[in-house]
Coordinates of N, CA, C and O in Angstrom, one line a residue:
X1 N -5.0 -13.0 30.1 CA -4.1 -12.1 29.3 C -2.9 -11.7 30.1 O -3.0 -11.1 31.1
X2 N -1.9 -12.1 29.5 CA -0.7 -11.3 30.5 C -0.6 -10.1 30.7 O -1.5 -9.5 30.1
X3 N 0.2 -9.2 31.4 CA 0.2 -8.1 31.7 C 1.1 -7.2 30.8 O 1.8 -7.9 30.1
X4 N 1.3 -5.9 30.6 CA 1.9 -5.7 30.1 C 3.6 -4.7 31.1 O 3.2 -3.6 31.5
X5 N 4.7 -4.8 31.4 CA 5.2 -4.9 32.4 C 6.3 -3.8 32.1 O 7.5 -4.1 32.4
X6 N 6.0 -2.5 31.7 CA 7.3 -1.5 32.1 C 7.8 -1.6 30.4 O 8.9 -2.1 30.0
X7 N 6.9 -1.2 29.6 CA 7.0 -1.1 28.2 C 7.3 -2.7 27.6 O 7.1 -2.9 26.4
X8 N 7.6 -3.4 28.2 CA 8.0 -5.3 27.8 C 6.5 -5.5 27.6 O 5.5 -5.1 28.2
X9 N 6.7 -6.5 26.1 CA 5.4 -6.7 26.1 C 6.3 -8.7 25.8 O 7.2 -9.1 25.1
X10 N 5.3 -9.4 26.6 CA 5.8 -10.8 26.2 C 5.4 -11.7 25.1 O 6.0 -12.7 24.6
X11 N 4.5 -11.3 24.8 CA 3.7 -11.9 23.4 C 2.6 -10.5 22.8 O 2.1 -9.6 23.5
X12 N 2.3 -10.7 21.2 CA 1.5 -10.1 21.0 C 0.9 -11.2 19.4 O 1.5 -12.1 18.9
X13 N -0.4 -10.6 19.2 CA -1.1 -11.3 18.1 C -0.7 -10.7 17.2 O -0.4 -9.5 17.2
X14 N -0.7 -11.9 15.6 CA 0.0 -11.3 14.8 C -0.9 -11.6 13.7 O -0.9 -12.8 13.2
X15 N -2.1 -10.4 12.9 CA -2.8 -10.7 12.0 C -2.6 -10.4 10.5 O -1.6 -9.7 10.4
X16 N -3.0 -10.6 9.4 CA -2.6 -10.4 8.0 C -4.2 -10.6 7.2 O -4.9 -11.6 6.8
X17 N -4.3 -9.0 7.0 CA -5.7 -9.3 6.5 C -6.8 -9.7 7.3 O -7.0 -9.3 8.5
X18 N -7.6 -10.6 6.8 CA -8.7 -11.3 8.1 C -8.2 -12.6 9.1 O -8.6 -13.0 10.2
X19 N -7.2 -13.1 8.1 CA -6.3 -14.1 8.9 C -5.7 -14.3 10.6 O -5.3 -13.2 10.9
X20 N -5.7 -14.9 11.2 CA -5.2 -14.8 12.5 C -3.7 -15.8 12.3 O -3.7 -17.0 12.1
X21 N -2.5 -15.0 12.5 CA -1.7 -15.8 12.4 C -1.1 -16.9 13.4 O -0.7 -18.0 13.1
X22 N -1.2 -16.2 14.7 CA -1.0 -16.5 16.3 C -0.1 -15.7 16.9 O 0.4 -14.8 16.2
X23 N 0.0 -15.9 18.0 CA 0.8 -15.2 18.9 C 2.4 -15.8 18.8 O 2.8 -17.0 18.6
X24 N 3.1 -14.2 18.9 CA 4.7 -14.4 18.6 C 5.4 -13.6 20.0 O 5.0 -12.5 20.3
X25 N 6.2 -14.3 20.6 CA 7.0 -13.2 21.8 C 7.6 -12.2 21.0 O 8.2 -12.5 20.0
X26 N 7.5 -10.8 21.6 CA 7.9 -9.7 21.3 C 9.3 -9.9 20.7 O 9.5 -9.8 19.5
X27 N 10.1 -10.3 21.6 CA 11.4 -10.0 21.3 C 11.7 -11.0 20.5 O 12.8 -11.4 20.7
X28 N 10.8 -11.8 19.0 CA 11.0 -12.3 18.0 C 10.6 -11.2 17.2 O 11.4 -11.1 16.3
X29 N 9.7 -10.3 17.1 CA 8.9 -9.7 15.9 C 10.7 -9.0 15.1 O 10.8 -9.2 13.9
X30 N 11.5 -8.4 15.6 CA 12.5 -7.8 15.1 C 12.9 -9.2 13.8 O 12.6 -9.2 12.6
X31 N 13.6 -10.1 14.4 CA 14.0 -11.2 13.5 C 12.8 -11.8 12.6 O 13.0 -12.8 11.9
X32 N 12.0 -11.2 12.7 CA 10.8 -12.4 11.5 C 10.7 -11.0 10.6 O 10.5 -11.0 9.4
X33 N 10.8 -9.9 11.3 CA 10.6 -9.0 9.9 C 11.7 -8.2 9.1 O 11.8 -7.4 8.2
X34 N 12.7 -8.9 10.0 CA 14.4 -8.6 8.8 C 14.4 -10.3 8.1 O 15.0 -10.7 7.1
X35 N 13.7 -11.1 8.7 CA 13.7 -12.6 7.8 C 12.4 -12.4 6.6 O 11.9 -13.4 6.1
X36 N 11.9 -11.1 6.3 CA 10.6 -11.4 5.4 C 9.4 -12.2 5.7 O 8.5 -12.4 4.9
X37 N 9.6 -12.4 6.8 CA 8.2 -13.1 7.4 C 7.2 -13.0 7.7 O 6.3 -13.8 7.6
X38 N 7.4 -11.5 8.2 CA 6.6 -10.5 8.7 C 6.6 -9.2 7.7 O 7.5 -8.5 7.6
X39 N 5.2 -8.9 6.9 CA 5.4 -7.4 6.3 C 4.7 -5.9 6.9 O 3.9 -5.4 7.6
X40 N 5.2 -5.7 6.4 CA 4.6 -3.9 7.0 C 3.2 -3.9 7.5 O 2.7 -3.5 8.6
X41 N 2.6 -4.7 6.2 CA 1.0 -4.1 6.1 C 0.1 -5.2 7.4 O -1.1 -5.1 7.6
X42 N 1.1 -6.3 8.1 CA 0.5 -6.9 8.8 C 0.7 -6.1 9.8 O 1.5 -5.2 10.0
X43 N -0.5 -6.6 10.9 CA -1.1 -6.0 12.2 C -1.0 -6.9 13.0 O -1.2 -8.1 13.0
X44 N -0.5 -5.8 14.5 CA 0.0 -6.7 15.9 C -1.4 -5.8 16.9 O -2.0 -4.8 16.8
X45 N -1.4 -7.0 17.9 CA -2.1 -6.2 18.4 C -2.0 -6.8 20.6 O -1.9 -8.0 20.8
X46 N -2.0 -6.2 21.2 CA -2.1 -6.9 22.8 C -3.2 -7.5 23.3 O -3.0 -8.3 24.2
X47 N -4.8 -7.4 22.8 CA -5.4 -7.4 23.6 C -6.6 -8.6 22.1 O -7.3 -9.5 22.3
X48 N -6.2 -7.9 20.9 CA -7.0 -9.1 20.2 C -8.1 -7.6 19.8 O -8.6 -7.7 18.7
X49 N -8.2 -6.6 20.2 CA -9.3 -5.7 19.8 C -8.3 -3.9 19.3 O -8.7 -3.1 18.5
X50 N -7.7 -3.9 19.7 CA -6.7 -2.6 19.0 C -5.7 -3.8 18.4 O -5.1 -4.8 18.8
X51 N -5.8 -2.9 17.2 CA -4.9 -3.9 16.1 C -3.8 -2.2 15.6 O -4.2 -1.1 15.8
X52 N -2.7 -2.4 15.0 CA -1.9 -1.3 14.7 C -1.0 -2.3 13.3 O -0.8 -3.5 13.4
X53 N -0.8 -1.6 12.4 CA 0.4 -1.9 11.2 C 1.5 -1.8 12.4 O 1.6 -1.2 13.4
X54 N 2.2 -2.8 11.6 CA 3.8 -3.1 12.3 C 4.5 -1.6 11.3 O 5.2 -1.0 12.0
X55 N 4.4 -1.0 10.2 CA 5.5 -0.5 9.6 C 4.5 1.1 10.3 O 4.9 2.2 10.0
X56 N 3.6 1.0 10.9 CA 3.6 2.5 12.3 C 3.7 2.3 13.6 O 3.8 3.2 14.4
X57 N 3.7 1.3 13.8 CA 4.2 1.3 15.3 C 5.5 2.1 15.4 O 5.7 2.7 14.4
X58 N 6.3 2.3 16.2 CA 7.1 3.3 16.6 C 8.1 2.4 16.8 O 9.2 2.4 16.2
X59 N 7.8 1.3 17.8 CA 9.3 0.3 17.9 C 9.7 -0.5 16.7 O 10.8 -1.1 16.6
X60 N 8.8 -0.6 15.6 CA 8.7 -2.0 14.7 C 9.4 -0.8 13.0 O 10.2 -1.1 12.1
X61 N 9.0 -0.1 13.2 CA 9.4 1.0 11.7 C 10.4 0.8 11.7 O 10.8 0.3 10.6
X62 N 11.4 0.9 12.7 CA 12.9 0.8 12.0 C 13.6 -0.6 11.7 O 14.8 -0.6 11.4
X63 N 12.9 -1.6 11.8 CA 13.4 -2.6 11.4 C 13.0 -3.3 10.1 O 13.4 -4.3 9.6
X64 N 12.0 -2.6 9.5 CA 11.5 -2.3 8.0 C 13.1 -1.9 6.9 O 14.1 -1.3 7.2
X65 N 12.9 -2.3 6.1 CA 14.2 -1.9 5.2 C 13.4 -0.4 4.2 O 12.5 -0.6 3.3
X66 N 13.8 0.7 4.4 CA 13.4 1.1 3.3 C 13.4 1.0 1.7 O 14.4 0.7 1.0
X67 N 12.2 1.3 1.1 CA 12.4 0.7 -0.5 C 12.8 1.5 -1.0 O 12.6 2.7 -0.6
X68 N 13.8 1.3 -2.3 CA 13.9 2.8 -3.3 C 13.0 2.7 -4.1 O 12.4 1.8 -4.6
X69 N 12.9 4.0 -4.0 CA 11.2 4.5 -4.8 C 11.9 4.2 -6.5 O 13.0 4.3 -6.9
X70 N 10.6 3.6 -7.2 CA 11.8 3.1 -8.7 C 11.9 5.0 -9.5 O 11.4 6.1 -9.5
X71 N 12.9 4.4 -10.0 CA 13.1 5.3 -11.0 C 12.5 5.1 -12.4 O 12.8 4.1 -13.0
X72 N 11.4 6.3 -12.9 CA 11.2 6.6 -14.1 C 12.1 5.6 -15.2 O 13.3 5.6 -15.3
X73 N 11.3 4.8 -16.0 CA 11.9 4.4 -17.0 C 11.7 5.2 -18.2 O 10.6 5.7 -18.4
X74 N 12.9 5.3 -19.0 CA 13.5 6.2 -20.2 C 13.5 5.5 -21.2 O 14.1 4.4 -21.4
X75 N 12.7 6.1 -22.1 CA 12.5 6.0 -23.3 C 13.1 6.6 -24.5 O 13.2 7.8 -24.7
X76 N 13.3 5.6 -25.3 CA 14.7 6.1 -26.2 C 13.2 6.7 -27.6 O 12.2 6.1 -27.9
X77 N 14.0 8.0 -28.0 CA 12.9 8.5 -28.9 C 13.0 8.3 -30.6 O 13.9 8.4 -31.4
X78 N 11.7 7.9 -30.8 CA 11.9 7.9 -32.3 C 12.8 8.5 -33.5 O 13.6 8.1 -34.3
X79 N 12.3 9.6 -33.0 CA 13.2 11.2 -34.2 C 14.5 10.7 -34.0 O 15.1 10.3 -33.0
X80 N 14.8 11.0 -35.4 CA 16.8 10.8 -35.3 C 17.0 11.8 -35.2 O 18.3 11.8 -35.2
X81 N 16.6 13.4 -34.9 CA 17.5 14.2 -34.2 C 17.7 13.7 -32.9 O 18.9 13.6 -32.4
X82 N 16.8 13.4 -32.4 CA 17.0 12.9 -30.4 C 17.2 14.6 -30.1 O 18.2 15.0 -29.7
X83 N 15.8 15.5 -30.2 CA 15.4 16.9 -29.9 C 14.2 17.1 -28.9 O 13.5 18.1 -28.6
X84 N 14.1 15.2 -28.4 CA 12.7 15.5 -27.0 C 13.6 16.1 -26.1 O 14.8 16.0 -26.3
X85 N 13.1 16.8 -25.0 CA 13.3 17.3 -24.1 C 14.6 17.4 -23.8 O 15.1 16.8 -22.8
X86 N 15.4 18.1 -24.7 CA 16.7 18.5 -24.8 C 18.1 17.3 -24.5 O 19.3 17.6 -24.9
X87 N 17.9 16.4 -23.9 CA 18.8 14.9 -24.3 C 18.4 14.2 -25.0 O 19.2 13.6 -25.6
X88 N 16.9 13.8 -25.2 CA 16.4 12.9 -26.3 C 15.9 11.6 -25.5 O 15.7 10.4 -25.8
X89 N 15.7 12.4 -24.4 CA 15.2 10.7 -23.4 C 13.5 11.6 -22.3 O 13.4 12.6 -21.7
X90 N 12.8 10.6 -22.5 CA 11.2 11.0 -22.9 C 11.1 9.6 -21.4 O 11.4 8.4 -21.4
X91 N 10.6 10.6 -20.5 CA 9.7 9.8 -19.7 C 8.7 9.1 -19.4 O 7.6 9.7 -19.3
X92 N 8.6 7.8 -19.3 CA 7.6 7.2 -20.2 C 6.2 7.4 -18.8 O 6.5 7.3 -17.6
X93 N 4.7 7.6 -19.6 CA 3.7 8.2 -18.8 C 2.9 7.2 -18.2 O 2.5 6.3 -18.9
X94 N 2.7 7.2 -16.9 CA 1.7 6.4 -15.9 C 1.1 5.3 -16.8 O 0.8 5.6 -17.9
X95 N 0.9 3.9 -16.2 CA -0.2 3.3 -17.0 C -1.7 3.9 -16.2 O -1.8 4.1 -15.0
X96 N -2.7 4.1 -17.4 CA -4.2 4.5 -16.4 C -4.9 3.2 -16.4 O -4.8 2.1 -17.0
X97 N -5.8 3.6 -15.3 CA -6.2 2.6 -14.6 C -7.4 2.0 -15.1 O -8.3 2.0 -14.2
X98 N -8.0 1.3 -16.4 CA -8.9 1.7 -17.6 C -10.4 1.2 -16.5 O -11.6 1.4 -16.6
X99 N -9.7 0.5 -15.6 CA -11.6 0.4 -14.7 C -12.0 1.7 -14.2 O -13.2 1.7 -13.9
X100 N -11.1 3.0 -13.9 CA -11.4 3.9 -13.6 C -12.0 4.3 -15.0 O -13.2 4.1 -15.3
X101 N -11.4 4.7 -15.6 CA -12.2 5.0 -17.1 C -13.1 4.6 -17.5 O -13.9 5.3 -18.1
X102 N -13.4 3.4 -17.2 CA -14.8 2.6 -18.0 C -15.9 2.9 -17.0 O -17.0 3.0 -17.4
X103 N -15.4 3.3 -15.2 CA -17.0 3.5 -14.7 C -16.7 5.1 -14.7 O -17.6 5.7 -14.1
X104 N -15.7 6.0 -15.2 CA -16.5 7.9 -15.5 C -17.0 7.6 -16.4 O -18.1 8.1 -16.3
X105 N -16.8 6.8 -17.9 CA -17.2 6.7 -19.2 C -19.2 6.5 -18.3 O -20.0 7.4 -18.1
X106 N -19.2 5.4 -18.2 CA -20.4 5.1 -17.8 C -21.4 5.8 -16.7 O -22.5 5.4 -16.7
X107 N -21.0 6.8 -15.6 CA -20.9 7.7 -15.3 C -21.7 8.9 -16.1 O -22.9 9.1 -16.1
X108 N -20.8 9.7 -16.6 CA -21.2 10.4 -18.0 C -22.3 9.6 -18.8 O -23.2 10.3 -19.0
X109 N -22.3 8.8 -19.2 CA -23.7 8.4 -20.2 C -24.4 8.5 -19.1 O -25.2 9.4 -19.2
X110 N -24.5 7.8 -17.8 CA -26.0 7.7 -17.0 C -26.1 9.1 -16.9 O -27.3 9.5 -17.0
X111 N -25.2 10.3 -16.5 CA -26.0 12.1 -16.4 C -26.2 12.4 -18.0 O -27.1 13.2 -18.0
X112 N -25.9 12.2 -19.1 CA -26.3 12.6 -20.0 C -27.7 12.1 -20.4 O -28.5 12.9 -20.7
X113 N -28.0 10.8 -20.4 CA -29.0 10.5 -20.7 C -30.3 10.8 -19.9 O -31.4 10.9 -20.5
X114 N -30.0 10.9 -18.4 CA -30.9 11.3 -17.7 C -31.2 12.8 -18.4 O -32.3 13.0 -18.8
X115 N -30.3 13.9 -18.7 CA -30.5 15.3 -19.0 C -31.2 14.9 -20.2 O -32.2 15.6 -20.1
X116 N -31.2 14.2 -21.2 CA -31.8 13.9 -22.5 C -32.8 13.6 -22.2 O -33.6 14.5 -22.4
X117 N -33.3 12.6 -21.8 CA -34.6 11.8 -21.4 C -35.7 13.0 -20.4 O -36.7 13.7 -20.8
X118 N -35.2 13.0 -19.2 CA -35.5 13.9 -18.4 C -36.0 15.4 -17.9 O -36.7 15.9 -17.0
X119 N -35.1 16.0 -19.1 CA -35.2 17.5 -18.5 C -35.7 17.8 -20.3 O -35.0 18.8 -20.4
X120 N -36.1 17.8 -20.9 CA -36.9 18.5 -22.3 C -37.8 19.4 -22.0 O -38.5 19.9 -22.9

């Protein structure tokens, strides 16, 4: 394993998921992750056993582009006064997550039925 030499690191492993991508010299990681090559959620590591996200490392965060967070899409309102929320533009509500729903739904029946069956 090379050394590592006065903060210079000369290569590091570059993983994605369970994937092993290979080793990249340091002083490419800047240009592969302003080229899209490289994303946040992939992990560098020196040694092959501490692994770190590139978008927290300390040297690698600022060469991340920040995203704009999106903006609320606006919904134009039925009523011909246009009297929602005082301009007439209605923010449209989260989609829910219906697998979340289907296992509280089921959830709730398994404690109800147990209380029914069980506790008389």
């Amino acid at each position: 394993m090379q050394t590592v030499t006065r903060n210079k690191v000369p290569a590091v492993l570059i993983r994605r998921g369970g994937a092993l991508l290979g080793k990249l010299p340091a002083r490419d990681l800047p240009r592969k992750i302003q080229g899209g090559v490289l994303f946040p959620s992939d992990r560098m590591s020196l040694d092959g056993k501490i692994w770190v996200r590139l978008d927290r490392d300390s040297r690698m965060r600022k060469y991340f582009r920040a995203e704009p967070q999106p903006q609320p899409q606006l919904l134009r309102p039925v009523y011909k006064d246009q009297s929602l929320l005082g301009g007439g533009n209605v923010i449209q509500a989260p989609d829910i997550d219906l697998r979340l729903l289907f296992v509280g739904m089921i959830i709730l029946t398994a404690i109800t039925v147990y209380f029914v069956y069980f506790h008389r």
